[in-house]
């Protein structure tokens, strides 16, 4: 870890000096800074969850926490869920942990996303390849019990055509439709639930006409967009909580039961392991750590096993 840190620090210094020397001023330096942060966050994510069991546990935690936060089945439909990776989100190099409460001041810069997944020799088409593309959403589902928004959410970021660095898991590129706007819930509201969703784009993907590129923060029918865009599955998901001021209202959320998480994790692990044609090993199943790592989608039977496990654990059976 020390060697990695020293190397990264040296790279950071040399890159920033080169950026400043090459012209472009502060904007050029800032762009280089973000690339360095992206690499650092991806390395951290890759090192933290390299085994199938860790990935399965992270997936289970995400899904069970979404249910506990009352984000499933509305606005997130059960049919959309096909979690294949753990999603790591960082702001200025600091991770925003799943379900954690975050201060508005810490969320001003656009977040960096990394995927941690299990490599496999699946017969199915690989989900995470150099040619795969993804849509990323950052949306506010308001607070639990807020019936004023109907089925809509508030869109804070929408980007299409992201690609993945298969060596690090970092999501990169992307075409912003709505540029990132930091969360700023109404003062006095209970904690708002801000979801980060990564969708696999089909080969035939074409961005809908609305919202138009350059659209700002607004109320949004995400279900309608998903249908128009032909998006089918969320492959990674997370959420954070943000509150401004204090509230007299109590949000009716609950922590997922340990038994539910354990059951869902076991089912996810069985599905991930079952997607391989060979038994995974400690060196070949690392998340994005190997140049030769290949990543599989879940076959239909494996996906059914995951969702069945979630349902049996009382996670998605609402």
PDB file of C-alpha atoms in Angstrom:
ATOM      1  CA  UNK A   1       0.000   0.000   0.000  1.00  0.00           C
ATOM      2  CA  UNK A   2       2.872   2.406   0.795  1.00  0.00           C
ATOM      3  CA  UNK A   3       4.479   1.769  -2.593  1.00  0.00           C
ATOM      4  CA  UNK A   4       1.177   2.416  -4.341  1.00  0.00           C
ATOM      5  CA  UNK A   5       0.680   5.655  -2.424  1.00  0.00           C
ATOM      6  CA  UNK A   6       4.174   6.931  -3.168  1.00  0.00           C
ATOM      7  CA  UNK A   7       3.853   6.056  -6.844  1.00  0.00           C
ATOM      8  CA  UNK A   8       0.470   7.725  -7.067  1.00  0.00           C
ATOM      9  CA  UNK A   9       1.775  10.834  -5.304  1.00  0.00           C
ATOM     10  CA  UNK A  10       4.705  11.065  -7.701  1.00  0.00           C
ATOM     11  CA  UNK A  11       2.345  10.631 -10.628  1.00  0.00           C
ATOM     12  CA  UNK A  12       0.060  13.322  -9.236  1.00  0.00           C
ATOM     13  CA  UNK A  13       2.878  15.837  -8.845  1.00  0.00           C
ATOM     14  CA  UNK A  14       4.396  15.185 -12.250  1.00  0.00           C
ATOM     15  CA  UNK A  15       1.009  15.267 -13.963  1.00  0.00           C
ATOM     16  CA  UNK A  16      -0.046  18.520 -12.343  1.00  0.00           C
ATOM     17  CA  UNK A  17       3.281  20.160 -13.179  1.00  0.00           C
ATOM     18  CA  UNK A  18       2.963  18.989 -16.776  1.00  0.00           C
ATOM     19  CA  UNK A  19      -0.616  20.244 -16.943  1.00  0.00           C
ATOM     20  CA  UNK A  20       0.391  23.675 -15.717  1.00  0.00           C
ATOM     21  CA  UNK A  21       3.351  23.844 -18.092  1.00  0.00           C
ATOM     22  CA  UNK A  22       1.331  22.796 -21.138  1.00  0.00           C
ATOM     23  CA  UNK A  23      -1.041  25.739 -20.875  1.00  0.00           C
ATOM     24  CA  UNK A  24      -4.742  25.820 -20.164  1.00  0.00           C
ATOM     25  CA  UNK A  25      -4.249  27.271 -16.707  1.00  0.00           C
ATOM     26  CA  UNK A  26      -6.390  26.194 -13.792  1.00  0.00           C
ATOM     27  CA  UNK A  27      -8.926  24.332 -15.936  1.00  0.00           C
ATOM     28  CA  UNK A  28      -6.217  22.081 -17.356  1.00  0.00           C
ATOM     29  CA  UNK A  29      -4.764  21.412 -13.915  1.00  0.00           C
ATOM     30  CA  UNK A  30      -8.220  20.661 -12.522  1.00  0.00           C
ATOM     31  CA  UNK A  31      -8.898  18.167 -15.327  1.00  0.00           C
ATOM     32  CA  UNK A  32      -5.657  16.343 -14.536  1.00  0.00           C
ATOM     33  CA  UNK A  33      -6.510  16.423 -10.832  1.00  0.00           C
ATOM     34  CA  UNK A  34      -9.855  14.723 -11.483  1.00  0.00           C
ATOM     35  CA  UNK A  35      -8.211  12.010 -13.570  1.00  0.00           C
ATOM     36  CA  UNK A  36      -5.742  11.322 -10.757  1.00  0.00           C
ATOM     37  CA  UNK A  37      -8.566  11.172  -8.208  1.00  0.00           C
ATOM     38  CA  UNK A  38     -10.462   8.786 -10.472  1.00  0.00           C
ATOM     39  CA  UNK A  39      -7.505   6.426 -10.644  1.00  0.00           C
ATOM     40  CA  UNK A  40      -6.995   6.599  -6.883  1.00  0.00           C
ATOM     41  CA  UNK A  41     -10.652   5.895  -6.152  1.00  0.00           C
ATOM     42  CA  UNK A  42     -10.685   3.000  -8.587  1.00  0.00           C
ATOM     43  CA  UNK A  43      -7.554   1.482  -7.073  1.00  0.00           C
ATOM     44  CA  UNK A  44      -9.091   1.765  -3.615  1.00  0.00           C
ATOM     45  CA  UNK A  45     -12.318   0.124  -4.756  1.00  0.00           C
ATOM     46  CA  UNK A  46     -10.465  -2.655  -6.547  1.00  0.00           C
ATOM     47  CA  UNK A  47      -8.338  -3.428  -3.504  1.00  0.00           C
ATOM     48  CA  UNK A  48     -11.257  -3.370  -1.052  1.00  0.00           C
ATOM     49  CA  UNK A  49     -13.488  -6.014  -2.633  1.00  0.00           C
ATOM     50  CA  UNK A  50     -11.545  -8.419  -4.802  1.00  0.00           C
ATOM     51  CA  UNK A  51     -13.245 -11.718  -3.976  1.00  0.00           C
ATOM     52  CA  UNK A  52     -16.647 -12.953  -5.216  1.00  0.00           C
ATOM     53  CA  UNK A  53     -17.912 -13.179  -1.634  1.00  0.00           C
ATOM     54  CA  UNK A  54     -17.084  -9.506  -1.059  1.00  0.00           C
ATOM     55  CA  UNK A  55     -18.800  -8.432  -4.269  1.00  0.00           C
ATOM     56  CA  UNK A  56     -21.869 -10.535  -3.454  1.00  0.00           C
ATOM     57  CA  UNK A  57     -22.040  -9.071   0.045  1.00  0.00           C
ATOM     58  CA  UNK A  58     -21.815  -5.529  -1.330  1.00  0.00           C
ATOM     59  CA  UNK A  59     -24.572  -6.219  -3.846  1.00  0.00           C
ATOM     60  CA  UNK A  60     -26.761  -7.676  -1.107  1.00  0.00           C
ATOM     61  CA  UNK A  61     -26.139  -4.664   1.129  1.00  0.00           C
ATOM     62  CA  UNK A  62     -27.123  -2.280  -1.658  1.00  0.00           C
ATOM     63  CA  UNK A  63     -30.363  -4.050  -2.504  1.00  0.00           C
ATOM     64  CA  UNK A  64     -31.428  -4.597   1.099  1.00  0.00           C
ATOM     65  CA  UNK A  65     -30.691  -0.979   1.989  1.00  0.00           C
ATOM     66  CA  UNK A  66     -32.710   0.233  -1.000  1.00  0.00           C
ATOM     67  CA  UNK A  67     -35.640  -1.804   0.298  1.00  0.00           C
ATOM     68  CA  UNK A  68     -35.177  -0.547   3.855  1.00  0.00           C
ATOM     69  CA  UNK A  69     -35.102   3.034   2.551  1.00  0.00           C
ATOM     70  CA  UNK A  70     -38.358   2.344   0.684  1.00  0.00           C
ATOM     71  CA  UNK A  71     -36.807   2.922  -2.742  1.00  0.00           C
ATOM     72  CA  UNK A  72     -38.105  -0.423  -4.062  1.00  0.00           C
ATOM     73  CA  UNK A  73     -40.573  -1.022  -5.714  1.00  0.00           C
ATOM     74  CA  UNK A  74     -41.126   2.714  -6.193  1.00  0.00           C
ATOM     75  CA  UNK A  75     -39.431   4.567  -7.750  1.00  0.00           C
ATOM     76  CA  UNK A  76     -37.083   1.632  -8.473  1.00  0.00           C
ATOM     77  CA  UNK A  77     -38.944  -1.280 -10.015  1.00  0.00           C
ATOM     78  CA  UNK A  78     -37.891  -4.776  -9.040  1.00  0.00           C
ATOM     79  CA  UNK A  79     -37.691  -5.779 -12.705  1.00  0.00           C
ATOM     80  CA  UNK A  80     -34.937  -3.216 -13.249  1.00  0.00           C
ATOM     81  CA  UNK A  81     -32.571  -4.827 -10.779  1.00  0.00           C
ATOM     82  CA  UNK A  82     -29.782  -6.975 -12.163  1.00  0.00           C
ATOM     83  CA  UNK A  83     -26.909  -5.973  -9.855  1.00  0.00           C
ATOM     84  CA  UNK A  84     -23.604  -7.300 -11.147  1.00  0.00           C
ATOM     85  CA  UNK A  85     -21.161  -4.972  -9.409  1.00  0.00           C
ATOM     86  CA  UNK A  86     -20.572  -2.961  -6.271  1.00  0.00           C
ATOM     87  CA  UNK A  87     -20.655   0.782  -6.899  1.00  0.00           C
ATOM     88  CA  UNK A  88     -18.034   3.009  -5.287  1.00  0.00           C
ATOM     89  CA  UNK A  89     -18.657   6.758  -5.261  1.00  0.00           C
ATOM     90  CA  UNK A  90     -16.104   9.356  -4.230  1.00  0.00           C
ATOM     91  CA  UNK A  91     -16.014  13.140  -3.902  1.00  0.00           C
ATOM     92  CA  UNK A  92     -12.573  14.708  -4.113  1.00  0.00           C
ATOM     93  CA  UNK A  93     -11.080  11.325  -3.284  1.00  0.00           C
ATOM     94  CA  UNK A  94     -13.359  10.709  -0.279  1.00  0.00           C
ATOM     95  CA  UNK A  95     -15.791   7.777  -0.525  1.00  0.00           C
ATOM     96  CA  UNK A  96     -19.519   8.344   0.005  1.00  0.00           C
ATOM     97  CA  UNK A  97     -20.555   5.095   1.680  1.00  0.00           C
ATOM     98  CA  UNK A  98     -23.839   3.389   0.838  1.00  0.00           C
ATOM     99  CA  UNK A  99     -26.672   4.821   2.952  1.00  0.00           C
ATOM    100  CA  UNK A 100     -24.453   7.338   4.747  1.00  0.00           C
ATOM    101  CA  UNK A 101     -25.479  10.866   5.676  1.00  0.00           C
ATOM    102  CA  UNK A 102     -23.492  13.471   3.793  1.00  0.00           C
ATOM    103  CA  UNK A 103     -23.118  17.227   4.215  1.00  0.00           C
ATOM    104  CA  UNK A 104     -24.057  19.465   1.295  1.00  0.00           C
ATOM    105  CA  UNK A 105     -20.654  21.156   1.493  1.00  0.00           C
ATOM    106  CA  UNK A 106     -18.900  17.841   0.802  1.00  0.00           C
ATOM    107  CA  UNK A 107     -20.900  17.101  -2.356  1.00  0.00           C
ATOM    108  CA  UNK A 108     -20.110  20.113  -4.502  1.00  0.00           C
ATOM    109  CA  UNK A 109     -17.764  18.458  -6.989  1.00  0.00           C
ATOM    110  CA  UNK A 110     -18.997  15.943  -9.536  1.00  0.00           C
ATOM    111  CA  UNK A 111     -18.642  12.437  -8.077  1.00  0.00           C
ATOM    112  CA  UNK A 112     -16.369   9.777  -9.513  1.00  0.00           C
ATOM    113  CA  UNK A 113     -17.822   6.308 -10.044  1.00  0.00           C
ATOM    114  CA  UNK A 114     -16.033   2.954  -9.982  1.00  0.00           C
ATOM    115  CA  UNK A 115     -17.377  -0.572 -10.358  1.00  0.00           C
ATOM    116  CA  UNK A 116     -16.084  -3.575  -8.464  1.00  0.00           C
ATOM    117  CA  UNK A 117     -17.117  -6.858 -10.015  1.00  0.00           C
ATOM    118  CA  UNK A 118     -16.309 -10.555 -10.253  1.00  0.00           C
ATOM    119  CA  UNK A 119     -14.506 -11.846 -13.333  1.00  0.00           C
ATOM    120  CA  UNK A 120     -15.923 -14.932 -14.970  1.00  0.00           C
ATOM    121  CA  UNK A 121     -15.775 -17.111 -18.076  1.00  0.00           C
ATOM    122  CA  UNK A 122     -19.538 -16.977 -18.564  1.00  0.00           C
ATOM    123  CA  UNK A 123     -21.160 -18.234 -21.747  1.00  0.00           C
ATOM    124  CA  UNK A 124     -23.225 -15.062 -21.753  1.00  0.00           C
ATOM    125  CA  UNK A 125     -21.999 -11.820 -23.288  1.00  0.00           C
ATOM    126  CA  UNK A 126     -19.698  -9.940 -20.906  1.00  0.00           C
ATOM    127  CA  UNK A 127     -21.297  -7.012 -19.132  1.00  0.00           C
ATOM    128  CA  UNK A 128     -18.144  -5.012 -18.526  1.00  0.00           C
ATOM    129  CA  UNK A 129     -15.942  -4.785 -21.604  1.00  0.00           C
ATOM    130  CA  UNK A 130     -14.087  -2.010 -23.353  1.00  0.00           C
ATOM    131  CA  UNK A 131     -17.010  -1.643 -25.755  1.00  0.00           C
ATOM    132  CA  UNK A 132     -19.797  -1.697 -23.158  1.00  0.00           C
ATOM    133  CA  UNK A 133     -21.608   1.564 -22.477  1.00  0.00           C
ATOM    134  CA  UNK A 134     -23.562   2.751 -19.470  1.00  0.00           C
ATOM    135  CA  UNK A 135     -26.020   5.412 -18.376  1.00  0.00           C
ATOM    136  CA  UNK A 136     -25.467   7.033 -14.974  1.00  0.00           C
ATOM    137  CA  UNK A 137     -28.220   8.738 -12.968  1.00  0.00           C
ATOM    138  CA  UNK A 138     -28.032  10.813  -9.786  1.00  0.00           C
ATOM    139  CA  UNK A 139     -31.598  11.391  -8.613  1.00  0.00           C
ATOM    140  CA  UNK A 140     -33.418  12.585  -5.509  1.00  0.00           C
ATOM    141  CA  UNK A 141     -36.340  10.452  -4.324  1.00  0.00           C
ATOM    142  CA  UNK A 142     -37.173  13.018  -1.621  1.00  0.00           C
ATOM    143  CA  UNK A 143     -37.807  11.762   1.915  1.00  0.00           C
ATOM    144  CA  UNK A 144     -39.742   8.697   2.990  1.00  0.00           C
ATOM    145  CA  UNK A 145     -43.448   9.453   3.089  1.00  0.00           C
ATOM    146  CA  UNK A 146     -43.349  12.468   0.756  1.00  0.00           C
ATOM    147  CA  UNK A 147     -46.432  11.896  -1.394  1.00  0.00           C
ATOM    148  CA  UNK A 148     -46.254  15.279  -3.103  1.00  0.00           C
ATOM    149  CA  UNK A 149     -43.868  14.099  -5.818  1.00  0.00           C
ATOM    150  CA  UNK A 150     -46.034  11.235  -7.068  1.00  0.00           C
ATOM    151  CA  UNK A 151     -43.966   8.819  -9.138  1.00  0.00           C
ATOM    152  CA  UNK A 152     -41.406  11.453 -10.065  1.00  0.00           C
ATOM    153  CA  UNK A 153     -37.883  12.061  -8.804  1.00  0.00           C
ATOM    154  CA  UNK A 154     -35.630  15.108  -9.082  1.00  0.00           C
ATOM    155  CA  UNK A 155     -32.840  14.701 -11.617  1.00  0.00           C
ATOM    156  CA  UNK A 156     -29.474  16.070 -10.455  1.00  0.00           C
ATOM    157  CA  UNK A 157     -27.338  14.318 -13.059  1.00  0.00           C
ATOM    158  CA  UNK A 158     -27.856  12.229 -16.169  1.00  0.00           C
ATOM    159  CA  UNK A 159     -25.045  10.987 -18.385  1.00  0.00           C
ATOM    160  CA  UNK A 160     -25.063   8.532 -21.278  1.00  0.00           C
ATOM    161  CA  UNK A 161     -22.388   6.533 -23.076  1.00  0.00           C
ATOM    162  CA  UNK A 162     -20.018   5.997 -20.176  1.00  0.00           C
ATOM    163  CA  UNK A 163     -17.345   3.380 -20.735  1.00  0.00           C
ATOM    164  CA  UNK A 164     -15.393   1.394 -18.178  1.00  0.00           C
ATOM    165  CA  UNK A 165     -11.674   1.049 -17.647  1.00  0.00           C
ATOM    166  CA  UNK A 166     -11.534  -2.732 -17.347  1.00  0.00           C
ATOM    167  CA  UNK A 167      -8.243  -2.577 -15.458  1.00  0.00           C
ATOM    168  CA  UNK A 168      -9.453  -0.228 -12.718  1.00  0.00           C
ATOM    169  CA  UNK A 169     -13.250  -0.333 -12.908  1.00  0.00           C
ATOM    170  CA  UNK A 170     -13.482   3.456 -13.244  1.00  0.00           C
ATOM    171  CA  UNK A 171     -16.386   4.786 -15.288  1.00  0.00           C
ATOM    172  CA  UNK A 172     -15.113   7.359 -17.739  1.00  0.00           C
ATOM    173  CA  UNK A 173     -16.159   9.668 -20.539  1.00  0.00           C
ATOM    174  CA  UNK A 174     -19.893   9.990 -20.822  1.00  0.00           C
ATOM    175  CA  UNK A 175     -22.123  12.611 -22.396  1.00  0.00           C
ATOM    176  CA  UNK A 176     -23.800  14.792 -19.757  1.00  0.00           C
ATOM    177  CA  UNK A 177     -27.466  15.441 -20.483  1.00  0.00           C
ATOM    178  CA  UNK A 178     -27.968  17.179 -17.152  1.00  0.00           C
ATOM    179  CA  UNK A 179     -24.713  18.438 -15.683  1.00  0.00           C
ATOM    180  CA  UNK A 180     -24.116  17.529 -12.069  1.00  0.00           C
ATOM    181  CA  UNK A 181     -25.830  19.763  -9.526  1.00  0.00           C
ATOM    182  CA  UNK A 182     -25.073  19.158  -5.870  1.00  0.00           C
ATOM    183  CA  UNK A 183     -27.892  18.067  -3.555  1.00  0.00           C
ATOM    184  CA  UNK A 184     -29.684  20.864  -1.730  1.00  0.00           C
ATOM    185  CA  UNK A 185     -32.872  19.554  -0.116  1.00  0.00           C
ATOM    186  CA  UNK A 186     -35.405  21.899   1.430  1.00  0.00           C
ATOM    187  CA  UNK A 187     -34.391  23.045   4.897  1.00  0.00           C
ATOM    188  CA  UNK A 188     -36.388  21.276   7.579  1.00  0.00           C
ATOM    189  CA  UNK A 189     -37.164  18.197   5.490  1.00  0.00           C
ATOM    190  CA  UNK A 190     -36.277  14.741   6.784  1.00  0.00           C
ATOM    191  CA  UNK A 191     -33.230  13.230   5.040  1.00  0.00           C
ATOM    192  CA  UNK A 192     -33.590  13.074   1.267  1.00  0.00           C
ATOM    193  CA  UNK A 193     -32.531   9.865  -0.477  1.00  0.00           C
ATOM    194  CA  UNK A 194     -30.147  10.533  -3.370  1.00  0.00           C
ATOM    195  CA  UNK A 195     -29.720   7.500  -5.599  1.00  0.00           C
ATOM    196  CA  UNK A 196     -26.815   6.753  -7.913  1.00  0.00           C
ATOM    197  CA  UNK A 197     -27.763   4.235 -10.589  1.00  0.00           C
ATOM    198  CA  UNK A 198     -25.621   2.652 -13.306  1.00  0.00           C
ATOM    199  CA  UNK A 199     -27.581   1.162 -16.202  1.00  0.00           C
ATOM    200  CA  UNK A 200     -26.251  -1.089 -18.962  1.00  0.00           C
ATOM    201  CA  UNK A 201     -27.051   0.457 -22.332  1.00  0.00           C
ATOM    202  CA  UNK A 202     -28.291  -1.874 -25.087  1.00  0.00           C
ATOM    203  CA  UNK A 203     -26.434  -1.875 -28.396  1.00  0.00           C
ATOM    204  CA  UNK A 204     -29.400  -0.094 -29.970  1.00  0.00           C
ATOM    205  CA  UNK A 205     -29.407   2.686 -27.370  1.00  0.00           C
ATOM    206  CA  UNK A 206     -30.410   6.134 -28.542  1.00  0.00           C
ATOM    207  CA  UNK A 207     -30.873   8.931 -26.042  1.00  0.00           C
ATOM    208  CA  UNK A 208     -34.488  10.143 -25.930  1.00  0.00           C
ATOM    209  CA  UNK A 209     -35.201  13.656 -27.169  1.00  0.00           C
ATOM    210  CA  UNK A 210     -36.163  14.667 -23.647  1.00  0.00           C
ATOM    211  CA  UNK A 211     -34.543  15.704 -21.498  1.00  0.00           C
ATOM    212  CA  UNK A 212     -32.492  17.618 -24.032  1.00  0.00           C
ATOM    213  CA  UNK A 213     -28.757  17.948 -23.591  1.00  0.00           C
ATOM    214  CA  UNK A 214     -28.104  20.871 -21.277  1.00  0.00           C
ATOM    215  CA  UNK A 215     -31.312  20.426 -19.271  1.00  0.00           C
ATOM    216  CA  UNK A 216     -31.060  21.431 -15.631  1.00  0.00           C
ATOM    217  CA  UNK A 217     -32.333  20.024 -12.364  1.00  0.00           C
ATOM    218  CA  UNK A 218     -36.030  19.230 -12.628  1.00  0.00           C
ATOM    219  CA  UNK A 219     -38.812  16.860 -11.642  1.00  0.00           C
ATOM    220  CA  UNK A 220     -38.530  13.739 -13.761  1.00  0.00           C
ATOM    221  CA  UNK A 221     -40.496  10.625 -14.643  1.00  0.00           C
ATOM    222  CA  UNK A 222     -37.610   8.167 -14.579  1.00  0.00           C
ATOM    223  CA  UNK A 223     -39.833   5.225 -15.544  1.00  0.00           C
ATOM    224  CA  UNK A 224     -40.863   6.952 -18.757  1.00  0.00           C
ATOM    225  CA  UNK A 225     -37.240   7.702 -19.609  1.00  0.00           C
ATOM    226  CA  UNK A 226     -36.189   4.106 -18.982  1.00  0.00           C
ATOM    227  CA  UNK A 227     -38.897   2.885 -21.360  1.00  0.00           C
ATOM    228  CA  UNK A 228     -38.090   5.404 -24.097  1.00  0.00           C
ATOM    229  CA  UNK A 229     -34.347   4.756 -23.867  1.00  0.00           C
ATOM    230  CA  UNK A 230     -34.766   0.988 -23.921  1.00  0.00           C
ATOM    231  CA  UNK A 231     -32.808   0.610 -20.692  1.00  0.00           C
ATOM    232  CA  UNK A 232     -33.429  -2.717 -19.002  1.00  0.00           C
ATOM    233  CA  UNK A 233     -31.197  -3.327 -16.017  1.00  0.00           C
ATOM    234  CA  UNK A 234     -29.442  -1.472 -13.237  1.00  0.00           C
ATOM    235  CA  UNK A 235     -26.054  -3.169 -12.894  1.00  0.00           C
ATOM    236  CA  UNK A 236     -24.821  -1.164  -9.887  1.00  0.00           C
ATOM    237  CA  UNK A 237     -26.529   1.080  -7.362  1.00  0.00           C
ATOM    238  CA  UNK A 238     -26.004   3.123  -4.235  1.00  0.00           C
ATOM    239  CA  UNK A 239     -27.595   5.986  -2.353  1.00  0.00           C
ATOM    240  CA  UNK A 240     -26.735   8.630   0.207  1.00  0.00           C
ATOM    241  CA  UNK A 241     -28.807  10.736   2.583  1.00  0.00           C
ATOM    242  CA  UNK A 242     -28.685  14.522   2.755  1.00  0.00           C
ATOM    243  CA  UNK A 243     -30.484  16.815   5.189  1.00  0.00           C
ATOM    244  CA  UNK A 244     -30.413  20.567   5.733  1.00  0.00           C
ATOM    245  CA  UNK A 245     -31.424  21.810   9.157  1.00  0.00           C
ATOM    246  CA  UNK A 246     -33.564  19.734  11.500  1.00  0.00           C
ATOM    247  CA  UNK A 247     -36.977  18.203  11.008  1.00  0.00           C
ATOM    248  CA  UNK A 248     -39.858  17.451  13.330  1.00  0.00           C
ATOM    249  CA  UNK A 249     -40.917  14.628  11.023  1.00  0.00           C
ATOM    250  CA  UNK A 250     -39.604  11.116  11.505  1.00  0.00           C
ATOM    251  CA  UNK A 251     -38.782   9.186   8.351  1.00  0.00           C
ATOM    252  CA  UNK A 252     -40.125   5.647   8.585  1.00  0.00           C
ATOM    253  CA  UNK A 253     -37.016   3.776   7.512  1.00  0.00           C
ATOM    254  CA  UNK A 254     -35.451   0.704   9.042  1.00  0.00           C
ATOM    255  CA  UNK A 255     -32.081  -0.973   8.883  1.00  0.00           C
ATOM    256  CA  UNK A 256     -32.075  -4.251   6.952  1.00  0.00           C
ATOM    257  CA  UNK A 257     -32.061  -7.293   9.203  1.00  0.00           C
ATOM    258  CA  UNK A 258     -28.750  -9.137   9.372  1.00  0.00           C
ATOM    259  CA  UNK A 259     -30.492 -12.372   8.395  1.00  0.00           C
ATOM    260  CA  UNK A 260     -31.938 -10.710   5.294  1.00  0.00           C
ATOM    261  CA  UNK A 261     -28.543  -9.410   4.224  1.00  0.00           C
ATOM    262  CA  UNK A 262     -26.894 -12.779   4.868  1.00  0.00           C
ATOM    263  CA  UNK A 263     -29.532 -14.648   2.885  1.00  0.00           C
ATOM    264  CA  UNK A 264     -29.383 -12.202  -0.009  1.00  0.00           C
ATOM    265  CA  UNK A 265     -25.586 -12.283   0.026  1.00  0.00           C
ATOM    266  CA  UNK A 266     -25.526 -16.078  -0.093  1.00  0.00           C
ATOM    267  CA  UNK A 267     -27.909 -16.084  -3.037  1.00  0.00           C
ATOM    268  CA  UNK A 268     -25.895 -13.447  -4.866  1.00  0.00           C
ATOM    269  CA  UNK A 269     -22.670 -15.380  -4.269  1.00  0.00           C
ATOM    270  CA  UNK A 270     -24.236 -18.586  -5.572  1.00  0.00           C
ATOM    271  CA  UNK A 271     -25.419 -16.758  -8.668  1.00  0.00           C
ATOM    272  CA  UNK A 272     -22.075 -15.075  -9.303  1.00  0.00           C
ATOM    273  CA  UNK A 273     -20.169 -18.316  -8.791  1.00  0.00           C
ATOM    274  CA  UNK A 274     -22.620 -20.214 -10.924  1.00  0.00           C
ATOM    275  CA  UNK A 275     -22.027 -17.883 -13.845  1.00  0.00           C
ATOM    276  CA  UNK A 276     -18.473 -19.179 -14.245  1.00  0.00           C
ATOM    277  CA  UNK A 277     -17.529 -22.170 -16.314  1.00  0.00           C
ATOM    278  CA  UNK A 278     -14.608 -22.740 -13.976  1.00  0.00           C
ATOM    279  CA  UNK A 279     -14.285 -22.293 -10.256  1.00  0.00           C
ATOM    280  CA  UNK A 280     -13.054 -18.779  -9.441  1.00  0.00           C
ATOM    281  CA  UNK A 281      -9.668 -18.421  -7.821  1.00  0.00           C
ATOM    282  CA  UNK A 282      -8.246 -15.717  -5.591  1.00  0.00           C
ATOM    283  CA  UNK A 283      -6.086 -14.403  -8.402  1.00  0.00           C
ATOM    284  CA  UNK A 284      -8.475 -14.665 -11.325  1.00  0.00           C
ATOM    285  CA  UNK A 285     -11.589 -13.216  -9.730  1.00  0.00           C
ATOM    286  CA  UNK A 286     -10.249  -9.892  -8.561  1.00  0.00           C
ATOM    287  CA  UNK A 287     -12.337  -6.847  -9.331  1.00  0.00           C
ATOM    288  CA  UNK A 288     -10.700  -5.133 -12.280  1.00  0.00           C
ATOM    289  CA  UNK A 289      -7.233  -5.865 -10.951  1.00  0.00           C
ATOM    290  CA  UNK A 290      -6.002  -8.093 -13.760  1.00  0.00           C
ATOM    291  CA  UNK A 291      -5.415  -7.117 -17.355  1.00  0.00           C
ATOM    292  CA  UNK A 292      -6.859 -10.471 -18.392  1.00  0.00           C
ATOM    293  CA  UNK A 293      -9.916 -10.308 -16.149  1.00  0.00           C
ATOM    294  CA  UNK A 294     -13.192 -10.908 -17.946  1.00  0.00           C
ATOM    295  CA  UNK A 295     -16.529 -10.029 -16.422  1.00  0.00           C
ATOM    296  CA  UNK A 296     -19.774 -11.867 -16.958  1.00  0.00           C
ATOM    297  CA  UNK A 297     -23.393 -11.027 -16.834  1.00  0.00           C
ATOM    298  CA  UNK A 298     -25.657 -13.263 -14.799  1.00  0.00           C
ATOM    299  CA  UNK A 299     -27.420 -15.942 -16.830  1.00  0.00           C
ATOM    300  CA  UNK A 300     -31.201 -15.890 -16.489  1.00  0.00           C
ATOM    301  CA  UNK A 301     -31.154 -18.794 -14.048  1.00  0.00           C
ATOM    302  CA  UNK A 302     -28.544 -17.079 -11.888  1.00  0.00           C
ATOM    303  CA  UNK A 303     -30.444 -13.807 -11.886  1.00  0.00           C
ATOM    304  CA  UNK A 304     -33.574 -15.658 -10.850  1.00  0.00           C
ATOM    305  CA  UNK A 305     -31.613 -17.206  -7.987  1.00  0.00           C
ATOM    306  CA  UNK A 306     -30.462 -13.803  -6.773  1.00  0.00           C
ATOM    307  CA  UNK A 307     -33.936 -12.297  -6.872  1.00  0.00           C
ATOM    308  CA  UNK A 308     -35.431 -15.398  -5.303  1.00  0.00           C
ATOM    309  CA  UNK A 309     -32.948 -15.076  -2.473  1.00  0.00           C
ATOM    310  CA  UNK A 310     -33.840 -11.425  -1.999  1.00  0.00           C
ATOM    311  CA  UNK A 311     -37.523 -12.287  -1.949  1.00  0.00           C
ATOM    312  CA  UNK A 312     -37.059 -15.147   0.484  1.00  0.00           C
ATOM    313  CA  UNK A 313     -35.188 -12.791   2.770  1.00  0.00           C
ATOM    314  CA  UNK A 314     -38.084 -10.357   2.728  1.00  0.00           C
ATOM    315  CA  UNK A 315     -36.093  -7.865   0.704  1.00  0.00           C
ATOM    316  CA  UNK A 316     -38.023  -7.456  -2.531  1.00  0.00           C
ATOM    317  CA  UNK A 317     -41.245  -9.266  -1.745  1.00  0.00           C
ATOM    318  CA  UNK A 318     -43.326  -6.196  -0.934  1.00  0.00           C
TER     319      UNK A 318
END
